[in-house]
PDB file of C-alpha atoms and ligand atoms in Angstrom:
ATOM      1  CA  UNK A   1      73.811 114.041  85.512  1.00 39.00           C
ATOM      2  CA  UNK A   2      72.782 110.976  85.941  1.00 46.00           C
ATOM      3  CA  UNK A   3      76.179 108.367  85.198  1.00 78.00           C
ATOM      4  CA  UNK A   4      79.794 109.394  85.309  1.00 90.00           C
ATOM      5  CA  UNK A   5      82.044 111.138  82.787  1.00 88.00           C
ATOM      6  CA  UNK A   6      83.575 108.301  80.279  1.00 90.00           C
ATOM      7  CA  UNK A   7      82.341 104.613  80.240  1.00 90.00           C
ATOM      8  CA  UNK A   8      86.181 103.318  81.246  1.00 90.00           C
ATOM      9  CA  UNK A   9      84.931 104.779  84.853  1.00 92.00           C
ATOM     10  CA  UNK A  10      82.176 102.840  84.088  1.00 91.00           C
ATOM     11  CA  UNK A  11      83.706  99.705  84.186  1.00 90.00           C
ATOM     12  CA  UNK A  12      85.687  99.909  86.836  1.00 91.00           C
ATOM     13  CA  UNK A  13      83.019 101.523  89.200  1.00 95.00           C
ATOM     14  CA  UNK A  14      80.236  98.878  88.421  1.00 96.00           C
ATOM     15  CA  UNK A  15      80.689  96.258  86.589  1.00 96.00           C
ATOM     16  CA  UNK A  16      84.149  94.867  88.592  1.00 96.00           C
ATOM     17  CA  UNK A  17      82.325  97.162  91.151  1.00 96.00           C
ATOM     18  CA  UNK A  18      79.872  94.216  91.349  1.00 97.00           C
ATOM     19  CA  UNK A  19      82.592  91.406  90.335  1.00 98.00           C
ATOM     20  CA  UNK A  20      83.774  92.321  93.191  1.00 98.00           C
ATOM     21  CA  UNK A  21      80.660  91.319  95.842  1.00 98.00           C
ATOM     22  CA  UNK A  22      79.654  88.152  93.476  1.00 98.00           C
ATOM     23  CA  UNK A  23      84.615  86.766  94.299  1.00 98.00           C
ATOM     24  CA  UNK A  24      83.999  88.382  98.606  1.00 98.00           C
ATOM     25  CA  UNK A  25      80.707  85.883  98.078  1.00 97.00           C
ATOM     26  CA  UNK A  26      82.537  83.248  97.004  1.00 98.00           C
ATOM     27  CA  UNK A  27      86.288  83.859  99.224  1.00 98.00           C
ATOM     28  CA  UNK A  28      84.165  85.162 102.761  1.00 98.00           C
ATOM     29  CA  UNK A  29      83.231  88.230 103.645  1.00 97.00           C
ATOM     30  CA  UNK A  30      86.534  88.882 106.138  1.00 97.00           C
ATOM     31  CA  UNK A  31      87.269  89.906 101.833  1.00 97.00           C
ATOM     32  CA  UNK A  32      84.601  92.402 101.782  1.00 97.00           C
ATOM     33  CA  UNK A  33      86.438  95.194 103.517  1.00 97.00           C
ATOM     34  CA  UNK A  34      90.246  94.763 102.145  1.00 95.00           C
ATOM     35  CA  UNK A  35      88.317  94.194  98.437  1.00 96.00           C
ATOM     36  CA  UNK A  36      85.813  97.437  99.155  1.00 96.00           C
ATOM     37  CA  UNK A  37      88.324  99.426  99.243  1.00 94.00           C
ATOM     38  CA  UNK A  38      88.443 100.554  95.928  1.00 77.00           C
ATOM     39  CA  UNK A  39      90.087 104.563  95.789  1.00 70.00           C
ATOM     40  CA  UNK A  40      91.199 104.678 100.167  1.00 70.00           C
ATOM     41  CA  UNK A  41      93.116 101.064  99.387  1.00 71.00           C
ATOM     42  CA  UNK A  42      94.422 102.036 102.942  1.00 89.00           C
ATOM     43  CA  UNK A  43      93.717 100.966 106.678  1.00 92.00           C
ATOM     44  CA  UNK A  44      96.518 103.643 107.886  1.00 93.00           C
ATOM     45  CA  UNK A  45      94.676 105.951 106.021  1.00 95.00           C
ATOM     46  CA  UNK A  46      90.600 105.530 107.264  1.00 96.00           C
ATOM     47  CA  UNK A  47      92.411 105.957 110.741  1.00 95.00           C
ATOM     48  CA  UNK A  48      94.532 109.365 110.755  1.00 96.00           C
ATOM     49  CA  UNK A  49      90.883 110.422 109.539  1.00 97.00           C
ATOM     50  CA  UNK A  50      88.516 107.754 111.702  1.00 96.00           C
ATOM     51  CA  UNK A  51      90.813 109.890 114.132  1.00 96.00           C
ATOM     52  CA  UNK A  52      90.232 113.221 113.419  1.00 97.00           C
ATOM     53  CA  UNK A  53      86.301 113.241 112.619  1.00 97.00           C
ATOM     54  CA  UNK A  54      85.788 113.075 116.266  1.00 94.00           C
ATOM     55  CA  UNK A  55      83.097 109.896 116.005  1.00 94.00           C
ATOM     56  CA  UNK A  56      81.091 108.042 118.501  1.00 89.00           C
ATOM     57  CA  UNK A  57      78.982 105.777 118.592  1.00 91.00           C
ATOM     58  CA  UNK A  58      76.358 106.734 117.499  1.00 91.00           C
ATOM     59  CA  UNK A  59      77.662 109.889 115.695  1.00 96.00           C
ATOM     60  CA  UNK A  60      75.606 110.029 111.028  1.00 98.00           C
ATOM     61  CA  UNK A  61      77.721 109.999 109.509  1.00 98.00           C
ATOM     62  CA  UNK A  62      77.420 109.618 104.913  1.00 98.00           C
ATOM     63  CA  UNK A  63      79.881 108.325 102.649  1.00 98.00           C
ATOM     64  CA  UNK A  64      79.439 109.964 100.263  1.00 98.00           C
ATOM     65  CA  UNK A  65      80.931 108.021  96.393  1.00 98.00           C
ATOM     66  CA  UNK A  66      81.235 105.341  99.664  1.00 98.00           C
ATOM     67  CA  UNK A  67      82.091 102.501  96.648  1.00 97.00           C
ATOM     68  CA  UNK A  68      80.990  99.317  97.210  1.00 97.00           C
ATOM     69  CA  UNK A  69      81.571  99.636 100.912  1.00 97.00           C
ATOM     70  CA  UNK A  70      84.225  99.308 102.779  1.00 97.00           C
ATOM     71  CA  UNK A  71      85.714 102.327 104.363  1.00 97.00           C
ATOM     72  CA  UNK A  72      82.410 102.754 105.660  1.00 97.00           C
ATOM     73  CA  UNK A  73      82.474  98.185 106.298  1.00 97.00           C
ATOM     74  CA  UNK A  74      85.729  99.345 108.034  1.00 96.00           C
ATOM     75  CA  UNK A  75      84.458 102.591 109.788  1.00 96.00           C
ATOM     76  CA  UNK A  76      80.674 100.506 110.867  1.00 96.00           C
ATOM     77  CA  UNK A  77      83.217  97.109 112.381  1.00 95.00           C
ATOM     78  CA  UNK A  78      85.184  99.910 113.753  1.00 94.00           C
ATOM     79  CA  UNK A  79      83.749 102.322 115.560  1.00 93.00           C
ATOM     80  CA  UNK A  80      79.840 101.290 116.840  1.00 90.00           C
ATOM     81  CA  UNK A  81      78.353 103.280 114.079  1.00 93.00           C
ATOM     82  CA  UNK A  82      75.716 102.709 111.068  1.00 96.00           C
ATOM     83  CA  UNK A  83      77.109 105.058 108.337  1.00 98.00           C
ATOM     84  CA  UNK A  84      74.653 106.360 105.411  1.00 98.00           C
ATOM     85  CA  UNK A  85      76.073 106.077 101.680  1.00 98.00           C
ATOM     86  CA  UNK A  86      75.531 107.988  98.835  1.00 98.00           C
ATOM     87  CA  UNK A  87      76.959 106.406  95.505  1.00 98.00           C
ATOM     88  CA  UNK A  88      76.495 106.569  91.389  1.00 98.00           C
ATOM     89  CA  UNK A  89      77.093 103.221  90.687  1.00 97.00           C
ATOM     90  CA  UNK A  90      73.822 100.485  91.232  1.00 97.00           C
ATOM     91  CA  UNK A  91      76.200  97.781  91.502  1.00 97.00           C
ATOM     92  CA  UNK A  92      78.099  99.150  94.188  1.00 97.00           C
ATOM     93  CA  UNK A  93      75.426 100.036  96.427  1.00 98.00           C
ATOM     94  CA  UNK A  94      73.807  96.920  95.912  1.00 98.00           C
ATOM     95  CA  UNK A  95      76.891  95.189  97.162  1.00 97.00           C
ATOM     96  CA  UNK A  96      77.507  97.771 100.297  1.00 97.00           C
ATOM     97  CA  UNK A  97      73.926  96.600 100.646  1.00 98.00           C
ATOM     98  CA  UNK A  98      74.678  92.972 100.688  1.00 97.00           C
ATOM     99  CA  UNK A  99      77.789  93.070 102.066  1.00 98.00           C
ATOM    100  CA  UNK A 100      78.157  95.152 105.052  1.00 97.00           C
ATOM    101  CA  UNK A 101      74.233  95.528 105.588  1.00 97.00           C
ATOM    102  CA  UNK A 102      74.783  99.519 104.872  1.00 96.00           C
ATOM    103  CA  UNK A 103      71.564 101.554 104.546  1.00 98.00           C
ATOM    104  CA  UNK A 104      73.576 102.672 100.657  1.00 98.00           C
ATOM    105  CA  UNK A 105      71.006 104.859  98.037  1.00 98.00           C
ATOM    106  CA  UNK A 106      71.976 105.640  94.079  1.00 98.00           C
ATOM    107  CA  UNK A 107      73.346 109.266  94.530  1.00 98.00           C
ATOM    108  CA  UNK A 108      75.610 111.406  92.520  1.00 98.00           C
ATOM    109  CA  UNK A 109      77.488 113.807  95.289  1.00 98.00           C
ATOM    110  CA  UNK A 110      75.857 116.709  93.417  1.00 98.00           C
ATOM    111  CA  UNK A 111      72.735 115.866  94.274  1.00 98.00           C
ATOM    112  CA  UNK A 112      72.644 114.230  97.417  1.00 98.00           C
ATOM    113  CA  UNK A 113      68.917 112.739  98.072  1.00 98.00           C
ATOM    114  CA  UNK A 114      68.962 114.639 102.230  1.00 98.00           C
ATOM    115  CA  UNK A 115      68.125 117.416 104.338  1.00 98.00           C
ATOM    116  CA  UNK A 116      69.897 119.881 104.823  1.00 98.00           C
ATOM    117  CA  UNK A 117      72.592 119.991 107.667  1.00 98.00           C
ATOM    118  CA  UNK A 118      71.651 116.209 108.577  1.00 98.00           C
ATOM    119  CA  UNK A 119      74.680 114.532 109.264  1.00 98.00           C
ATOM    120  CA  UNK A 120      77.331 115.436 111.881  1.00 98.00           C
ATOM    121  CA  UNK A 121      79.756 114.083 109.630  1.00 98.00           C
ATOM    122  CA  UNK A 122      80.734 112.936 105.602  1.00 98.00           C
ATOM    123  CA  UNK A 123      84.039 111.415 104.150  1.00 98.00           C
ATOM    124  CA  UNK A 124      84.738 111.165 100.463  1.00 98.00           C
ATOM    125  CA  UNK A 125      87.116 109.201  99.638  1.00 97.00           C
ATOM    126  CA  UNK A 126      88.391 109.829  96.599  1.00 96.00           C
ATOM    127  CA  UNK A 127      86.104 110.578  94.589  1.00 97.00           C
ATOM    128  CA  UNK A 128      86.682 114.505  94.190  1.00 97.00           C
ATOM    129  CA  UNK A 129      89.370 113.104  91.193  1.00 96.00           C
ATOM    130  CA  UNK A 130      86.493 111.748  89.410  1.00 96.00           C
ATOM    131  CA  UNK A 131      84.192 114.436  89.279  1.00 96.00           C
ATOM    132  CA  UNK A 132      84.737 117.903  86.610  1.00 96.00           C
ATOM    133  CA  UNK A 133      81.866 119.206  89.184  1.00 98.00           C
ATOM    134  CA  UNK A 134      83.817 119.354  92.260  1.00 98.00           C
ATOM    135  CA  UNK A 135      82.410 122.723  94.049  1.00 98.00           C
ATOM    136  CA  UNK A 136      78.816 120.771  93.374  1.00 98.00           C
ATOM    137  CA  UNK A 137      80.122 118.263  95.432  1.00 98.00           C
ATOM    138  CA  UNK A 138      81.015 119.879  98.657  1.00 98.00           C
ATOM    139  CA  UNK A 139      78.410 122.245  98.260  1.00 98.00           C
ATOM    140  CA  UNK A 140      75.965 119.546  98.418  1.00 98.00           C
ATOM    141  CA  UNK A 141      78.278 117.720 101.375  1.00 98.00           C
ATOM    142  CA  UNK A 142      78.517 121.470 103.203  1.00 99.00           C
ATOM    143  CA  UNK A 143      74.843 121.385 103.024  1.00 99.00           C
ATOM    144  CA  UNK A 144      74.472 117.843 104.327  1.00 98.00           C
ATOM    145  CA  UNK A 145      76.394 118.848 107.694  1.00 98.00           C
ATOM    146  CA  UNK A 146      75.235 120.861 110.540  1.00 98.00           C
ATOM    147  CA  UNK A 147      77.439 123.324 111.189  1.00 98.00           C
ATOM    148  CA  UNK A 148      80.394 122.309 112.795  1.00 98.00           C
ATOM    149  CA  UNK A 149      79.971 118.698 111.075  1.00 98.00           C
ATOM    150  CA  UNK A 150      83.586 117.374 110.545  1.00 98.00           C
ATOM    151  CA  UNK A 151      84.578 116.370 106.789  1.00 98.00           C
ATOM    152  CA  UNK A 152      87.365 113.695 105.535  1.00 98.00           C
ATOM    153  CA  UNK A 153      88.410 113.168 102.392  1.00 98.00           C
ATOM    154  CA  UNK A 154      91.031 111.302 100.895  1.00 97.00           C
ATOM    155  CA  UNK A 155      92.215 113.305  96.962  1.00 97.00           C
ATOM    156  CA  UNK A 156      94.920 112.425  94.485  1.00 97.00           C
ATOM    157  CA  UNK A 157      96.549 115.641  93.627  1.00 98.00           C
ATOM    158  CA  UNK A 158      98.932 117.517  90.852  1.00 97.00           C
ATOM    159  CA  UNK A 159     101.474 118.972  91.714  1.00 92.00           C
ATOM    160  CA  UNK A 160     101.770 119.011  87.942  1.00 96.00           C
ATOM    161  CA  UNK A 161     100.457 118.087  84.735  1.00 95.00           C
ATOM    162  CA  UNK A 162     100.458 114.684  84.045  1.00 96.00           C
ATOM    163  CA  UNK A 163     102.508 112.577  81.518  1.00 94.00           C
ATOM    164  CA  UNK A 164     100.044 110.764  80.151  1.00 94.00           C
ATOM    165  CA  UNK A 165      98.522 108.110  79.075  1.00 94.00           C
ATOM    166  CA  UNK A 166      95.817 108.953  82.257  1.00 95.00           C
ATOM    167  CA  UNK A 167      93.073 107.624  82.618  1.00 94.00           C
ATOM    168  CA  UNK A 168      89.882 108.034  80.861  1.00 94.00           C
ATOM    169  CA  UNK A 169      87.809 110.551  83.036  1.00 91.00           C
ATOM    170  CA  UNK A 170      89.477 111.459  85.531  1.00 94.00           C
ATOM    171  CA  UNK A 171      90.633 115.492  87.022  1.00 96.00           C
ATOM    172  CA  UNK A 172      93.196 115.332  89.860  1.00 98.00           C
ATOM    173  CA  UNK A 173      92.934 118.802  90.991  1.00 98.00           C
ATOM    174  CA  UNK A 174      97.001 120.307  92.728  1.00 98.00           C
ATOM    175  CA  UNK A 175      96.329 120.830  96.399  1.00 98.00           C
ATOM    176  CA  UNK A 176      95.874 124.583  96.458  1.00 98.00           C
ATOM    177  CA  UNK A 177      93.008 123.886  94.393  1.00 98.00           C
ATOM    178  CA  UNK A 178      90.939 121.495  96.552  1.00 98.00           C
ATOM    179  CA  UNK A 179      91.606 123.997  99.538  1.00 98.00           C
ATOM    180  CA  UNK A 180      90.206 127.157  97.598  1.00 98.00           C
ATOM    181  CA  UNK A 181      87.826 124.918  96.634  1.00 98.00           C
ATOM    182  CA  UNK A 182      86.940 124.308 100.249  1.00 98.00           C
ATOM    183  CA  UNK A 183      87.410 127.907 101.604  1.00 98.00           C
ATOM    184  CA  UNK A 184      84.534 128.667  98.781  1.00 98.00           C
ATOM    185  CA  UNK A 185      81.861 125.960 100.118  1.00 98.00           C
ATOM    186  CA  UNK A 186      82.635 126.616 103.318  1.00 98.00           C
ATOM    187  CA  UNK A 187      84.590 124.597 104.994  1.00 99.00           C
ATOM    188  CA  UNK A 188      87.488 125.737 107.769  1.00 98.00           C
ATOM    189  CA  UNK A 189      90.892 122.715 106.679  1.00 98.00           C
ATOM    190  CA  UNK A 190      91.755 121.476 110.277  1.00 98.00           C
ATOM    191  CA  UNK A 191      94.287 119.255 109.431  1.00 98.00           C
ATOM    192  CA  UNK A 192      95.730 117.586 106.251  1.00 98.00           C
ATOM    193  CA  UNK A 193      98.982 115.347 105.744  1.00 97.00           C
ATOM    194  CA  UNK A 194     100.200 113.521 103.390  1.00 96.00           C
ATOM    195  CA  UNK A 195      98.979 109.422 102.817  1.00 93.00           C
ATOM    196  CA  UNK A 196     101.076 106.226 102.722  1.00 88.00           C
ATOM    197  CA  UNK A 197      98.863 103.885 100.718  1.00 85.00           C
ATOM    198  CA  UNK A 198     101.303 101.019 101.258  1.00 83.00           C
ATOM    199  CA  UNK A 199     100.873 100.930 105.236  1.00 84.00           C
ATOM    200  CA  UNK A 200      97.745  98.327 105.125  1.00 87.00           C
ATOM    201  CA  UNK A 201      98.450  94.729 107.324  1.00 91.00           C
ATOM    202  CA  UNK A 202      99.723  92.065 105.755  1.00 93.00           C
ATOM    203  CA  UNK A 203      96.300  90.195 105.452  1.00 94.00           C
ATOM    204  CA  UNK A 204      94.974  93.013 103.992  1.00 93.00           C
ATOM    205  CA  UNK A 205      96.380  93.485 101.106  1.00 92.00           C
ATOM    206  CA  UNK A 206      97.058  90.097 101.344  1.00 94.00           C
ATOM    207  CA  UNK A 207      93.041  88.832 101.144  1.00 95.00           C
ATOM    208  CA  UNK A 208      92.258  92.449  98.128  1.00 94.00           C
ATOM    209  CA  UNK A 209      94.830  90.452  96.208  1.00 94.00           C
ATOM    210  CA  UNK A 210      92.563  87.149  96.987  1.00 97.00           C
ATOM    211  CA  UNK A 211      90.447  89.283  95.639  1.00 97.00           C
ATOM    212  CA  UNK A 212      90.974  90.744  92.662  1.00 96.00           C
ATOM    213  CA  UNK A 213      92.518  87.528  91.383  1.00 97.00           C
ATOM    214  CA  UNK A 214      88.493  86.028  92.081  1.00 98.00           C
ATOM    215  CA  UNK A 215      87.313  88.712  89.944  1.00 98.00           C
ATOM    216  CA  UNK A 216      90.281  88.229  87.083  1.00 98.00           C
ATOM    217  CA  UNK A 217      89.555  84.562  87.583  1.00 98.00           C
ATOM    218  CA  UNK A 218      86.455  84.645  86.588  1.00 98.00           C
ATOM    219  CA  UNK A 219      85.728  87.799  83.865  1.00 98.00           C
ATOM    220  CA  UNK A 220      89.448  88.241  82.624  1.00 97.00           C
ATOM    221  CA  UNK A 221      88.687  88.049  79.448  1.00 97.00           C
ATOM    222  CA  UNK A 222      85.422  90.084  79.733  1.00 97.00           C
ATOM    223  CA  UNK A 223      86.512  93.789  77.776  1.00 96.00           C
ATOM    224  CA  UNK A 224      85.066  96.045  81.246  1.00 95.00           C
ATOM    225  CA  UNK A 225      87.800  93.671  83.348  1.00 96.00           C
ATOM    226  CA  UNK A 226      91.114  94.489  80.998  1.00 95.00           C
ATOM    227  CA  UNK A 227      89.365  98.066  80.688  1.00 94.00           C
ATOM    228  CA  UNK A 228      89.533  98.604  84.797  1.00 93.00           C
ATOM    229  CA  UNK A 229      92.366  97.404  85.117  1.00 94.00           C
ATOM    230  CA  UNK A 230      93.731  99.566  81.891  1.00 95.00           C
ATOM    231  CA  UNK A 231      92.762 102.474  84.051  1.00 93.00           C
ATOM    232  CA  UNK A 232      93.809 101.080  88.055  1.00 91.00           C
ATOM    233  CA  UNK A 233      97.324 100.337  86.465  1.00 94.00           C
ATOM    234  CA  UNK A 234      97.785 104.324  85.013  1.00 96.00           C
ATOM    235  CA  UNK A 235      96.357 105.273  88.101  1.00 94.00           C
ATOM    236  CA  UNK A 236      98.836 103.192  89.803  1.00 93.00           C
ATOM    237  CA  UNK A 237     102.185 104.185  87.219  1.00 96.00           C
ATOM    238  CA  UNK A 238     101.130 108.375  88.318  1.00 96.00           C
ATOM    239  CA  UNK A 239     101.340 106.934  92.048  1.00 94.00           C
ATOM    240  CA  UNK A 240     104.011 104.721  91.824  1.00 93.00           C
ATOM    241  CA  UNK A 241     106.232 107.510  89.815  1.00 95.00           C
ATOM    242  CA  UNK A 242     105.644 110.486  92.836  1.00 95.00           C
ATOM    243  CA  UNK A 243     103.034 112.986  90.155  1.00 96.00           C
ATOM    244  CA  UNK A 244     100.091 111.972  91.837  1.00 97.00           C
ATOM    245  CA  UNK A 245     100.209 112.155  95.651  1.00 96.00           C
ATOM    246  CA  UNK A 246      97.303 110.261  97.475  1.00 96.00           C
ATOM    247  CA  UNK A 247      96.250 114.233 100.094  1.00 97.00           C
ATOM    248  CA  UNK A 248      94.308 113.587 103.766  1.00 97.00           C
ATOM    249  CA  UNK A 249      92.225 116.530 105.020  1.00 98.00           C
ATOM    250  CA  UNK A 250      89.219 116.919 107.896  1.00 98.00           C
ATOM    251  CA  UNK A 251      87.919 120.316 107.064  1.00 98.00           C
ATOM    252  CA  UNK A 252      85.185 121.379 109.525  1.00 98.00           C
ATOM    253  CA  UNK A 253      81.327 123.290 108.090  1.00 98.00           C
ATOM    254  CA  UNK A 254      81.374 126.799 109.243  1.00 98.00           C
TER     255      UNK A 254
HETATM  256  C1  SAM B 301      87.771 105.826  93.634  1.00 82.94           C
HETATM  257  S1  SAM B 301      85.925 104.981  93.564  1.00 82.94           S
HETATM  258  C2  SAM B 301      86.689 105.422  95.454  1.00 82.94           C
HETATM  259  C3  SAM B 301      85.642 104.508  96.727  1.00 82.94           C
HETATM  260  C4  SAM B 301      84.775 104.212  97.752  1.00 82.94           C
HETATM  261  N1  SAM B 301      84.795 105.423  98.533  1.00 82.94           N
HETATM  262  C5  SAM B 301      86.793 104.168  97.874  1.00 82.94           C
HETATM  263  O1  SAM B 301      86.688 104.277  98.967  1.00 82.94           O
HETATM  264  O2  SAM B 301      86.510 102.403  98.979  1.00 82.94           O
HETATM  265  C6  SAM B 301      85.721 106.725  93.699  1.00 82.94           C
HETATM  266  C7  SAM B 301      84.216 106.625  93.644  1.00 82.94           C
HETATM  267  O3  SAM B 301      83.588 107.419  92.979  1.00 82.94           O
HETATM  268  C8  SAM B 301      81.815 107.558  92.508  1.00 82.94           C
HETATM  269  N2  SAM B 301      82.021 108.425  91.889  1.00 82.94           N
HETATM  270  C9  SAM B 301      81.957 109.298  90.444  1.00 82.94           C
HETATM  271  N3  SAM B 301      81.465 110.512  90.826  1.00 82.94           N
HETATM  272  C10 SAM B 301      81.434 110.912  91.552  1.00 82.94           C
HETATM  273  C11 SAM B 301      80.395 111.778  91.336  1.00 82.94           C
HETATM  274  N4  SAM B 301      79.876 112.650  90.918  1.00 82.94           N
HETATM  275  N5  SAM B 301      79.640 111.430  93.081  1.00 82.94           N
HETATM  276  C12 SAM B 301      79.506 110.886  93.424  1.00 82.94           C
HETATM  277  N6  SAM B 301      80.403 109.280  93.685  1.00 82.94           N
HETATM  278  C13 SAM B 301      80.681 109.241  91.931  1.00 82.94           C
HETATM  279  C14 SAM B 301      82.252 106.238  91.726  1.00 82.94           C
HETATM  280  O4  SAM B 301      81.633 105.531  91.100  1.00 82.94           O
HETATM  281  C15 SAM B 301      83.541 105.259  91.941  1.00 82.94           C
HETATM  282  O5  SAM B 301      82.611 104.772  93.472  1.00 82.94           O
END
């Protein structure tokens, strides 16, 4: 595997990632975290996970499928950490380096370029639903975590078959499937909850929207923009009507 599982996802996670960096540069650094949280989208969800991952200053943490680095940038600022980011889309990796100064590498979650047991914690946010090989991604996360290491997940789960139109390339698992996959990969589930992705402070939402508007102003007539909008619109509709549920989990590597 060298790329994502659909062209539409590459538009959303590569091309638009680069445009997001460009827009943040135009608007100012305070826009970077809200605009850079492209799956997690909520400060409350990040805080829920960070509180349960037992993070100290200096904890070695991996963000797998880090996107443009918003969640890792938030963690760096909030918890005095220097997360390592891995992400398959090169434009997103460049953005996380340049916007947040984070160490960041181009890599699929199923092929992480790190030693066994090198991390004490990891999180993987909004990623499992973008790949069909969920077992491979969780297996790699277990490999790079030390025994007793903590894993945080945000997964968009589907409780029943989803009504079309569906976002291209996504495969949304059921909650039970994720629980089983975690156990099979060598994790013990410690805590889980449904996330409220609309609980960010107003300034967070305003800044994310301002960056989105700036990207639209610069690139709104380009096919990749329209394709990415269609993708994220489809996910948004499934979340809004309750067909998809943002599910948070913290597990320990056993
Ligand atoms: C919804 S975004 C979430 C980005 C980031 N985690 C966040 O919360 O802002 C999903 C990310 O998963 C990445 N991705 C897709 N397939 C992947 C895979 N097989 N391994 C790792 N990351 C993958 C995409 O490139 C994209 O950046």
